[in-house]
Short mmCIF file of C-alpha atoms in Angstrom, two decimals:
data_model
loop_
_atom_site.label_atom_id
_atom_site.label_comp_id
_atom_site.label_asym_id
_atom_site.label_seq_id
_atom_site.Cartn_x
_atom_site.Cartn_y
_atom_site.Cartn_z
CA MET A 1096 -104.69 83.08 23.22
CA ASP A 1097 -101.82 80.59 23.26
CA ASP A 1098 -98.46 81.39 24.87
CA ARG A 1099 -96.68 82.17 21.60
CA ALA A 1100 -99.34 84.65 20.55
CA ARG A 1101 -99.25 86.19 24.02
CA VAL A 1102 -95.49 86.73 23.83
CA GLU A 1103 -95.70 88.16 20.32
CA LYS A 1104 -98.51 90.54 21.28
CA ALA A 1105 -96.58 91.81 24.32
CA ALA A 1106 -93.42 92.33 22.27
CA HIS A 1107 -95.21 94.23 19.51
CA GLN A 1108 -96.91 96.44 22.12
CA VAL A 1109 -93.54 97.34 23.67
CA VAL A 1110 -92.11 98.25 20.27
CA GLU A 1111 -95.18 100.33 19.39
CA THR A 1112 -95.23 102.28 22.68
CA HIS A 1113 -91.45 102.53 23.18
CA ASP A 1114 -89.78 102.98 19.81
CA PRO A 1115 -86.28 101.52 20.39
CA ARG A 1116 -84.80 104.02 17.92
CA SER A 1117 -85.76 106.98 20.12
CA THR A 1118 -86.41 105.54 23.60
CA PRO A 1119 -83.47 105.63 26.05
CA THR A 1120 -82.01 102.17 26.56
CA ARG A 1121 -82.89 101.84 30.23
CA GLU A 1122 -86.44 102.99 29.62
CA PHE A 1123 -86.87 100.50 26.77
CA LEU A 1124 -85.46 97.65 28.84
CA GLY A 1125 -87.68 98.67 31.75
CA ALA A 1126 -90.70 98.39 29.46
CA CYS A 1127 -89.55 94.92 28.43
CA PHE A 1128 -89.28 93.92 32.10
CA ALA A 1129 -92.74 95.28 32.91
CA ALA A 1130 -94.18 93.38 29.94
CA GLY A 1131 -92.60 90.12 31.07
CA LEU A 1132 -90.23 89.87 28.12
CA THR A 1133 -86.83 90.06 29.80
CA TRP A 1134 -86.94 86.37 30.77
CA VAL A 1135 -90.28 85.03 29.51
CA HIS A 1136 -90.03 81.86 31.63
CA PHE A 1137 -89.71 83.85 34.88
CA PRO A 1138 -92.84 84.46 36.99
CA GLU A 1139 -95.09 87.40 36.22
CA GLY A 1140 -93.96 90.50 38.07
CA LEU A 1141 -90.33 89.42 37.94
CA GLY A 1142 -89.62 90.08 34.28
CA GLY A 1143 -91.46 87.07 32.90
CA LEU A 1144 -94.78 85.64 31.79
CA GLY A 1145 -94.44 82.14 33.19
CA VAL A 1146 -94.28 80.57 29.73
CA SER A 1147 -91.84 78.23 27.99
CA ARG A 1148 -88.21 79.32 28.02
CA GLY A 1149 -88.08 78.52 24.31
CA LEU A 1150 -90.35 81.49 23.53
CA GLN A 1151 -87.58 83.90 24.57
CA ALA A 1152 -86.12 83.59 21.08
CA ARG A 1153 -89.41 84.83 19.59
CA ALA A 1154 -89.58 87.80 21.97
CA ASP A 1155 -85.97 88.74 21.24
CA ALA A 1156 -86.51 88.49 17.49
CA ILE A 1157 -89.29 91.06 17.64
CA LEU A 1158 -87.64 93.42 20.13
CA GLN A 1159 -84.15 93.34 18.66
CA GLY A 1160 -85.45 93.11 15.11
CA ALA A 1161 -87.04 96.52 15.68
CA GLY A 1162 -83.70 97.93 16.80
CA GLY A 1163 -83.83 97.16 20.50
CA PRO A 1164 -80.60 96.44 22.40
CA ASN A 1165 -79.38 92.98 23.31
CA PRO A 1166 -79.36 93.14 27.13
CA PHE A 1167 -76.76 90.37 27.40
CA PHE A 1168 -74.17 92.60 25.71
CA LEU A 1169 -74.91 95.40 28.18
CA ASN A 1170 -74.85 93.28 31.34
CA PRO A 1171 -73.54 89.79 30.49
CA ILE A 1172 -73.05 88.45 34.02
CA GLY A 1173 -76.34 89.91 35.19
CA HIS A 1174 -78.49 88.65 32.34
CA GLY A 1175 -76.58 85.48 31.58
CA MET A 1176 -76.01 84.17 35.10
CA ALA A 1177 -77.13 86.30 38.05
CA ALA A 1178 -80.83 86.64 37.26
CA ALA A 1179 -81.49 82.90 37.07
CA THR A 1180 -79.44 82.24 40.20
CA VAL A 1181 -81.22 84.93 42.25
CA LEU A 1182 -84.62 83.72 41.09
CA GLU A 1183 -83.97 80.04 41.80
CA HIS A 1184 -82.16 80.33 45.11
CA GLY A 1185 -83.07 83.71 46.61
CA SER A 1186 -86.21 84.89 48.36
CA ARG A 1187 -88.96 86.56 46.37
CA GLU A 1188 -88.25 89.79 48.24
CA LEU A 1189 -84.61 89.68 47.18
CA ALA A 1190 -85.60 88.99 43.57
CA GLN A 1191 -88.01 91.94 43.64
CA GLU A 1192 -85.20 94.15 44.92
CA LEU A 1193 -82.43 93.03 42.55
CA LEU A 1194 -84.01 92.01 39.25
CA PRO A 1195 -85.54 95.32 37.98
CA PRO A 1196 -82.27 97.36 38.01
CA LEU A 1197 -80.42 94.31 36.69
CA ALA A 1198 -82.85 94.04 33.78
CA THR A 1199 -82.32 97.68 32.76
CA SER A 1200 -78.52 97.43 33.27
CA GLU A 1201 -78.69 100.21 35.86
CA HIS A 1202 -76.84 97.71 38.06
CA ILE A 1203 -74.01 95.83 36.37
CA TRP A 1204 -73.06 92.46 37.89
CA CYS A 1205 -69.85 90.49 38.18
CA GLN A 1206 -68.95 86.98 39.37
CA LEU A 1207 -66.51 86.38 42.25
CA PHE A 1208 -65.52 82.74 41.76
CA SER A 1209 -61.90 82.23 40.61
CA GLU A 1210 -59.00 82.76 43.00
CA PRO A 1211 -55.21 82.67 42.57
CA GLY A 1212 -55.20 79.12 43.99
CA ALA A 1213 -58.61 77.99 42.77
CA GLY A 1214 -59.31 78.35 39.07
CA SER A 1215 -60.29 75.11 37.38
CA ASP A 1216 -60.57 73.57 40.85
CA LEU A 1217 -63.17 76.09 41.93
CA ALA A 1218 -64.28 74.07 44.96
CA GLY A 1219 -60.81 74.50 46.45
CA LEU A 1220 -61.33 78.23 47.02
CA ALA A 1221 -60.11 79.84 50.24
CA THR A 1222 -62.14 83.07 50.61
CA SER A 1223 -63.86 82.81 53.98
CA ALA A 1224 -67.23 83.97 55.26
CA VAL A 1225 -67.88 83.90 59.02
CA LEU A 1226 -71.29 84.55 60.54
CA ASP A 1227 -71.43 87.49 62.95
CA GLY A 1228 -74.96 88.03 64.18
CA ASP A 1229 -77.14 88.52 61.12
CA GLU A 1230 -74.19 89.38 58.86
CA TRP A 1231 -71.34 87.47 57.25
CA VAL A 1232 -67.78 88.81 57.44
CA VAL A 1233 -65.85 88.03 54.26
CA ASN A 1234 -62.08 87.95 53.76
CA GLY A 1235 -60.20 86.81 50.68
CA GLN A 1236 -59.11 87.52 47.12
CA LYS A 1237 -60.74 86.82 43.77
CA VAL A 1238 -59.15 87.18 40.35
CA TRP A 1239 -60.02 87.40 36.62
CA THR A 1240 -63.28 89.10 37.52
CA SER A 1241 -64.87 90.59 34.42
CA LEU A 1242 -66.52 94.01 34.87
CA ALA A 1243 -65.77 94.20 38.60
CA HIS A 1244 -64.64 97.80 38.07
CA ARG A 1245 -68.15 98.72 36.90
CA ALA A 1246 -70.28 96.29 38.91
CA ARG A 1247 -72.70 97.21 41.66
CA TYR A 1248 -73.33 93.61 42.74
CA ALA A 1249 -71.40 90.36 42.60
CA LEU A 1250 -72.18 86.68 42.84
CA LEU A 1251 -69.82 85.41 45.55
CA LEU A 1252 -68.89 81.84 46.47
CA ALA A 1253 -67.08 81.60 49.82
CA ARG A 1254 -66.01 78.96 52.34
CA THR A 1255 -68.08 78.88 55.51
CA ASP A 1256 -66.94 75.52 56.97
CA PRO A 1257 -63.29 74.45 56.49
CA ASP A 1258 -63.97 71.22 58.42
CA GLN A 1259 -66.17 69.89 55.61
CA PRO A 1260 -64.93 68.42 52.29
CA LYS A 1261 -64.28 71.18 49.81
CA HIS A 1262 -67.59 70.90 47.92
CA LYS A 1263 -69.71 70.84 51.10
CA GLY A 1264 -68.27 73.76 53.05
CA LEU A 1265 -69.30 76.50 50.60
CA THR A 1266 -72.04 79.10 50.77
CA TYR A 1267 -73.28 81.52 48.11
CA PHE A 1268 -73.93 85.24 48.53
CA VAL A 1269 -74.77 88.47 46.75
CA LEU A 1270 -72.09 91.05 47.57
CA ASP A 1271 -72.54 94.81 47.26
CA MET A 1272 -69.40 95.90 45.41
CA HIS A 1273 -69.74 99.38 46.96
CA ALA A 1274 -69.59 98.00 50.51
CA PRO A 1275 -66.68 98.97 52.81
CA GLY A 1276 -63.80 96.53 52.59
CA VAL A 1277 -64.22 95.73 48.89
CA GLU A 1278 -61.32 96.84 46.67
CA THR A 1279 -61.01 96.35 42.90
CA ARG A 1280 -57.70 96.44 41.01
CA PRO A 1281 -57.56 96.23 37.20
CA LEU A 1282 -55.58 93.54 35.39
CA ARG A 1283 -54.17 94.76 32.10
CA GLN A 1284 -54.45 92.30 29.21
CA MET A 1285 -52.37 91.85 26.09
CA THR A 1286 -55.00 93.88 24.20
CA GLY A 1287 -54.05 96.88 26.33
CA GLN A 1288 -57.43 96.90 28.02
CA ALA A 1289 -58.27 96.12 31.63
CA GLU A 1290 -61.47 94.16 31.33
CA PHE A 1291 -60.56 91.76 34.15
CA ASN A 1292 -59.82 92.62 37.76
CA GLU A 1293 -58.53 91.42 41.10
CA VAL A 1294 -60.98 91.92 43.96
CA TYR A 1295 -59.89 92.03 47.61
CA MET A 1296 -62.36 91.66 50.47
CA THR A 1297 -61.20 92.73 53.91
CA ASP A 1298 -63.83 92.31 56.65
CA ALA A 1299 -66.52 93.06 54.07
CA ARG A 1300 -70.00 92.48 55.47
CA ILE A 1301 -72.97 90.82 53.78
CA PRO A 1302 -76.44 90.64 55.37
CA ASP A 1303 -77.75 87.10 55.74
CA THR A 1304 -80.75 88.16 53.64
CA HIS A 1305 -78.33 88.30 50.69
CA ARG A 1306 -77.42 84.64 51.04
CA LEU A 1307 -78.58 82.43 48.16
CA GLY A 1308 -79.48 78.90 49.19
CA ALA A 1309 -78.78 77.17 52.47
CA VAL A 1310 -75.54 77.47 54.42
CA GLY A 1311 -73.14 74.85 53.04
CA ASN A 1312 -75.16 74.43 49.84
CA GLY A 1313 -73.11 76.89 47.81
CA TRP A 1314 -71.79 74.34 45.32
CA ARG A 1315 -75.30 73.45 44.19
CA VAL A 1316 -76.14 77.13 43.75
CA ALA A 1317 -72.89 77.65 41.85
CA MET A 1318 -73.91 74.93 39.40
CA THR A 1319 -76.97 76.99 38.51
CA THR A 1320 -74.69 79.93 37.73
CA LEU A 1321 -72.12 77.91 35.78
CA MET A 1322 -74.65 76.06 33.63
CA ASN A 1323 -76.34 79.35 32.76
CA GLU A 1324 -72.94 80.97 32.14
CA ARG A 1325 -71.80 78.33 29.67
CA SER A 1326 -75.14 78.31 27.90
CA ALA A 1327 -75.09 82.12 27.63
CA ILE A 1328 -71.48 82.30 26.40
CA GLY A 1329 -72.02 79.49 23.94
CA GLY A 1330 -75.27 80.81 22.53
CA SER A 1331 -74.64 82.36 19.14
CA SER A 1332 -76.59 85.05 17.37
CA SER A 1333 -79.85 83.93 15.78
CA VAL A 1334 -78.91 86.00 12.72
CA ARG A 1335 -77.35 84.01 9.90
CA GLY A 1336 -73.73 84.95 9.25
CA ALA A 1337 -73.44 87.20 12.33
CA GLY A 1338 -70.77 87.20 14.99
CA ALA A 1339 -67.11 86.41 14.45
CA ILE A 1340 -67.69 84.81 11.06
CA ALA A 1341 -69.05 88.15 9.81
CA ASP A 1342 -65.62 89.69 10.48
CA ALA A 1343 -63.96 86.99 8.37
CA VAL A 1344 -66.39 87.47 5.49
CA GLU A 1345 -65.96 91.26 5.62
CA LEU A 1346 -62.16 90.92 5.46
CA TRP A 1347 -62.46 88.47 2.57
CA ALA A 1348 -64.47 91.02 0.61
CA ARG A 1349 -62.05 93.83 1.50
CA TYR A 1350 -58.91 92.03 0.28
CA PRO A 1351 -59.75 90.28 -3.02
CA HIS A 1352 -56.09 90.38 -4.11
CA ARG A 1353 -55.24 88.01 -1.27
CA HIS A 1354 -57.70 85.29 -2.24
CA THR A 1355 -56.31 81.82 -2.79
CA PRO A 1356 -58.10 78.47 -3.22
CA VAL A 1357 -56.73 77.31 0.15
CA LEU A 1358 -58.05 80.36 2.00
CA ARG A 1359 -61.38 80.07 0.18
CA ASP A 1360 -61.75 76.49 1.40
CA LYS A 1361 -60.87 77.52 4.96
CA LEU A 1362 -63.44 80.31 4.97
CA ALA A 1363 -66.14 78.05 3.56
CA ALA A 1364 -65.42 75.45 6.24
CA LEU A 1365 -65.53 78.06 9.02
CA TRP A 1366 -68.77 79.55 7.71
CA THR A 1367 -70.33 76.08 7.59
CA ARG A 1368 -69.24 75.40 11.19
CA ALA A 1369 -70.63 78.76 12.33
CA GLU A 1370 -73.95 78.09 10.62
CA ALA A 1371 -74.15 74.58 12.09
CA GLN A 1372 -73.55 76.02 15.55
CA ARG A 1373 -76.16 78.74 15.03
CA LEU A 1374 -78.79 76.24 13.96
CA THR A 1375 -77.95 73.90 16.82
CA ASP A 1376 -78.24 76.76 19.33
CA GLU A 1377 -81.51 77.89 17.76
CA ARG A 1378 -82.94 74.37 18.06
CA ALA A 1379 -81.84 74.19 21.68
CA ARG A 1380 -83.46 77.55 22.46
CA ARG A 1381 -86.73 76.58 20.83
CA SER A 1382 -86.88 73.20 22.56
CA ALA A 1383 -86.08 74.66 25.99
CA THR A 1384 -88.89 74.67 28.50
CA SER A 1385 -87.97 76.03 31.93
CA GLY A 1386 -85.41 75.76 34.69
CA SER A 1387 -81.65 75.94 34.46
CA PRO A 1388 -79.68 74.62 31.50
CA GLY A 1389 -77.97 71.29 32.10
CA PRO A 1390 -74.44 70.16 31.31
CA GLU A 1391 -75.38 70.17 27.62
CA GLY A 1392 -74.71 73.91 27.73
CA SER A 1393 -71.03 73.04 28.00
CA ILE A 1394 -71.18 71.78 24.40
CA ALA A 1395 -72.21 75.19 23.07
CA LYS A 1396 -69.55 76.98 25.08
CA LEU A 1397 -66.80 74.55 24.05
CA VAL A 1398 -67.69 74.72 20.35
CA SER A 1399 -68.17 78.49 20.21
CA ALA A 1400 -64.90 79.25 22.04
CA GLU A 1401 -62.77 77.11 19.75
CA LEU A 1402 -64.59 78.25 16.61
CA ASN A 1403 -64.09 81.88 17.60
CA GLN A 1404 -60.34 81.34 17.87
CA HIS A 1405 -60.18 79.54 14.53
CA VAL A 1406 -62.10 82.34 12.79
CA TYR A 1407 -59.71 85.02 14.02
CA GLU A 1408 -56.69 82.87 13.22
CA PHE A 1409 -58.02 82.78 9.66
CA CYS A 1410 -58.38 86.57 9.71
CA MET A 1411 -54.74 86.95 10.73
CA GLU A 1412 -53.65 84.58 7.97
CA LEU A 1413 -55.64 86.56 5.42
CA LEU A 1414 -54.13 89.86 6.59
CA GLY A 1415 -50.60 88.56 6.25
CA PRO A 1416 -47.92 91.00 7.54
CA GLU A 1417 -50.66 93.53 8.34
CA ALA A 1418 -51.80 91.19 11.13
CA THR A 1419 -48.77 92.28 13.19
CA LEU A 1420 -49.89 95.93 13.24
CA TYR A 1421 -51.48 96.86 16.57
CA SER A 1422 -51.08 100.53 17.30
CA ASP A 1423 -52.79 101.14 20.62
CA TYR A 1424 -51.96 99.40 23.89
CA THR A 1425 -53.30 102.32 25.92
CA GLN A 1426 -54.96 101.05 29.07
CA ARG A 1427 -58.53 102.27 29.29
CA ASP A 1428 -61.85 101.38 30.83
CA VAL A 1429 -64.05 99.47 28.40
CA GLN A 1430 -67.65 98.49 28.12
CA ARG A 1431 -68.21 94.78 27.50
CA SER A 1432 -69.66 95.42 24.04
CA GLU A 1433 -66.54 97.39 23.06
CA ASP A 1434 -64.40 94.25 23.24
CA TYR A 1435 -65.52 93.40 19.71
CA ARG A 1436 -65.39 96.86 18.15
CA GLY A 1437 -61.66 97.38 17.96
CA PRO A 1438 -59.47 96.31 15.06
CA VAL A 1439 -59.57 92.66 14.07
CA GLN A 1440 -56.08 92.24 15.56
CA GLN A 1441 -57.55 93.15 18.94
CA ARG A 1442 -60.34 90.63 18.50
CA PHE A 1443 -57.76 87.96 17.67
CA LEU A 1444 -55.82 88.72 20.87
CA ARG A 1445 -59.02 88.76 22.93
CA SER A 1446 -60.15 85.42 21.51
CA ARG A 1447 -57.24 83.67 23.23
CA ALA A 1448 -59.21 83.96 26.47
CA ASN A 1449 -62.29 82.25 25.04
CA THR A 1450 -61.10 78.74 25.89
CA ILE A 1451 -60.24 79.78 29.45
CA GLU A 1452 -63.09 82.03 30.63
CA GLY A 1453 -66.34 80.44 31.69
CA GLY A 1454 -64.65 77.08 32.21
CA THR A 1455 -61.57 75.89 30.35
CA SER A 1456 -62.03 73.60 27.38
CA GLU A 1457 -60.28 70.84 29.32
CA VAL A 1458 -62.77 71.13 32.21
CA LEU A 1459 -65.70 71.22 29.79
CA ARG A 1460 -64.51 68.03 28.11
CA ASN A 1461 -64.38 66.37 31.53
CA ILE A 1462 -67.94 67.51 32.24
CA LEU A 1463 -69.18 66.19 28.90
CA GLY A 1464 -67.33 62.93 29.35
CA GLU A 1465 -68.58 62.29 32.88
CA ARG A 1466 -72.07 63.82 32.87
CA ILE A 1467 -73.20 63.33 29.28
CA LEU A 1468 -71.31 60.25 28.10
CA GLY A 1469 -71.16 58.53 31.50
CA LEU A 1470 -67.40 57.93 31.40
CA PRO A 1471 -65.50 57.24 34.66
CA GLY A 1472 -64.52 60.36 36.57
CA ASP A 1473 -60.98 61.46 37.32
CA LEU A 1474 -59.35 60.03 40.43
CA ARG A 1475 -59.38 62.72 43.15
CA ALA A 1476 -56.92 62.38 46.01
CA ASP A 1477 -58.78 64.95 48.12
CA SER A 1478 -62.16 63.23 47.87
CA GLY A 1479 -63.90 63.15 51.26
CA LYS A 1480 -61.12 64.97 53.11
CA PRO A 1481 -61.87 68.11 55.14
CA TRP A 1482 -60.82 71.17 53.13
CA LYS A 1483 -58.39 72.32 55.82
CA GLU A 1484 -56.43 69.05 55.49
CA VAL A 1485 -55.98 69.27 51.73
CA PRO A 1486 -52.45 70.48 50.75
CA ARG A 1487 -52.46 73.78 48.85
CA GLY A 1488 -49.95 76.07 47.23
#
């Protein structure tokens, strides 16, 4: 039996024995993990079958086509970034501990990277981790942390050697968000929701067994996370006409009296761009083999973020004066999947963050220019200097 047939057989067996229409979500996702279908390219016993990464699309088509949930929408940081990072840079024992509850979304994950003084310049971060016996003591502040208010675990990048240049003095950890000394404060957005958070760590302790990669090698580990993040954010639905463009088409059908030739041309152009992106993403998924995505994932993220904004700008133009109506700024806790279920005005407001989160469009263009096109890099005045000597603030 070839690998494709093996994946298809496993997926059909899960659907037959765990009907997604009646099986609780966690139980269904647990069955997918046990069958090796959560990440098919992972090793057997850790949610995979050890086959080509490109076969994940086939497994998902069967599982989700039968009504199964999309695990990325339930636990985006966990599925899109944390799992691959833990597998590649953690011990097998740590992977065996963390991956099963991540796969079922019993444990939600977040990502503690950005800081008030280190956003686009992530390597300039100031959060410190100091070794004390077999534990690390962490102090610092992170910001714009999605789902921190619901997360059990976090991917944490911290500075362990201020005498090294900024990229070399970093180490990567898994932080228990329920540990003493970890405080989460919501940040209210212009949608009225508080999806992002500030996170303060005051003498929070992390066992050395929860370190990912070698001490001082945190930047390399972070690249695994970031490449997976951009690939996950940029990946569109494999269903034709789904996603943001479906909202535009639905509005177009709902308001026939507002149709004009100009708006019709705009919608056709947006639909064509959305379909081109979907097909490009599908080709990339099918041609993928194993390992972490490369800088090419930045292309998908850049294109999808800007397209998403253009689609919702079109929706606002079609709505006319009605676009200004937004009745509920009540702050409330939200699930990630709820971000896209509110009125289209809310989705328009939320889309403004698309070109910032997961790497700004400006940073992504630098990455593509330098690492894909081979263009000269920016001049960096702090290159080679110890972090503690670099002016900040």
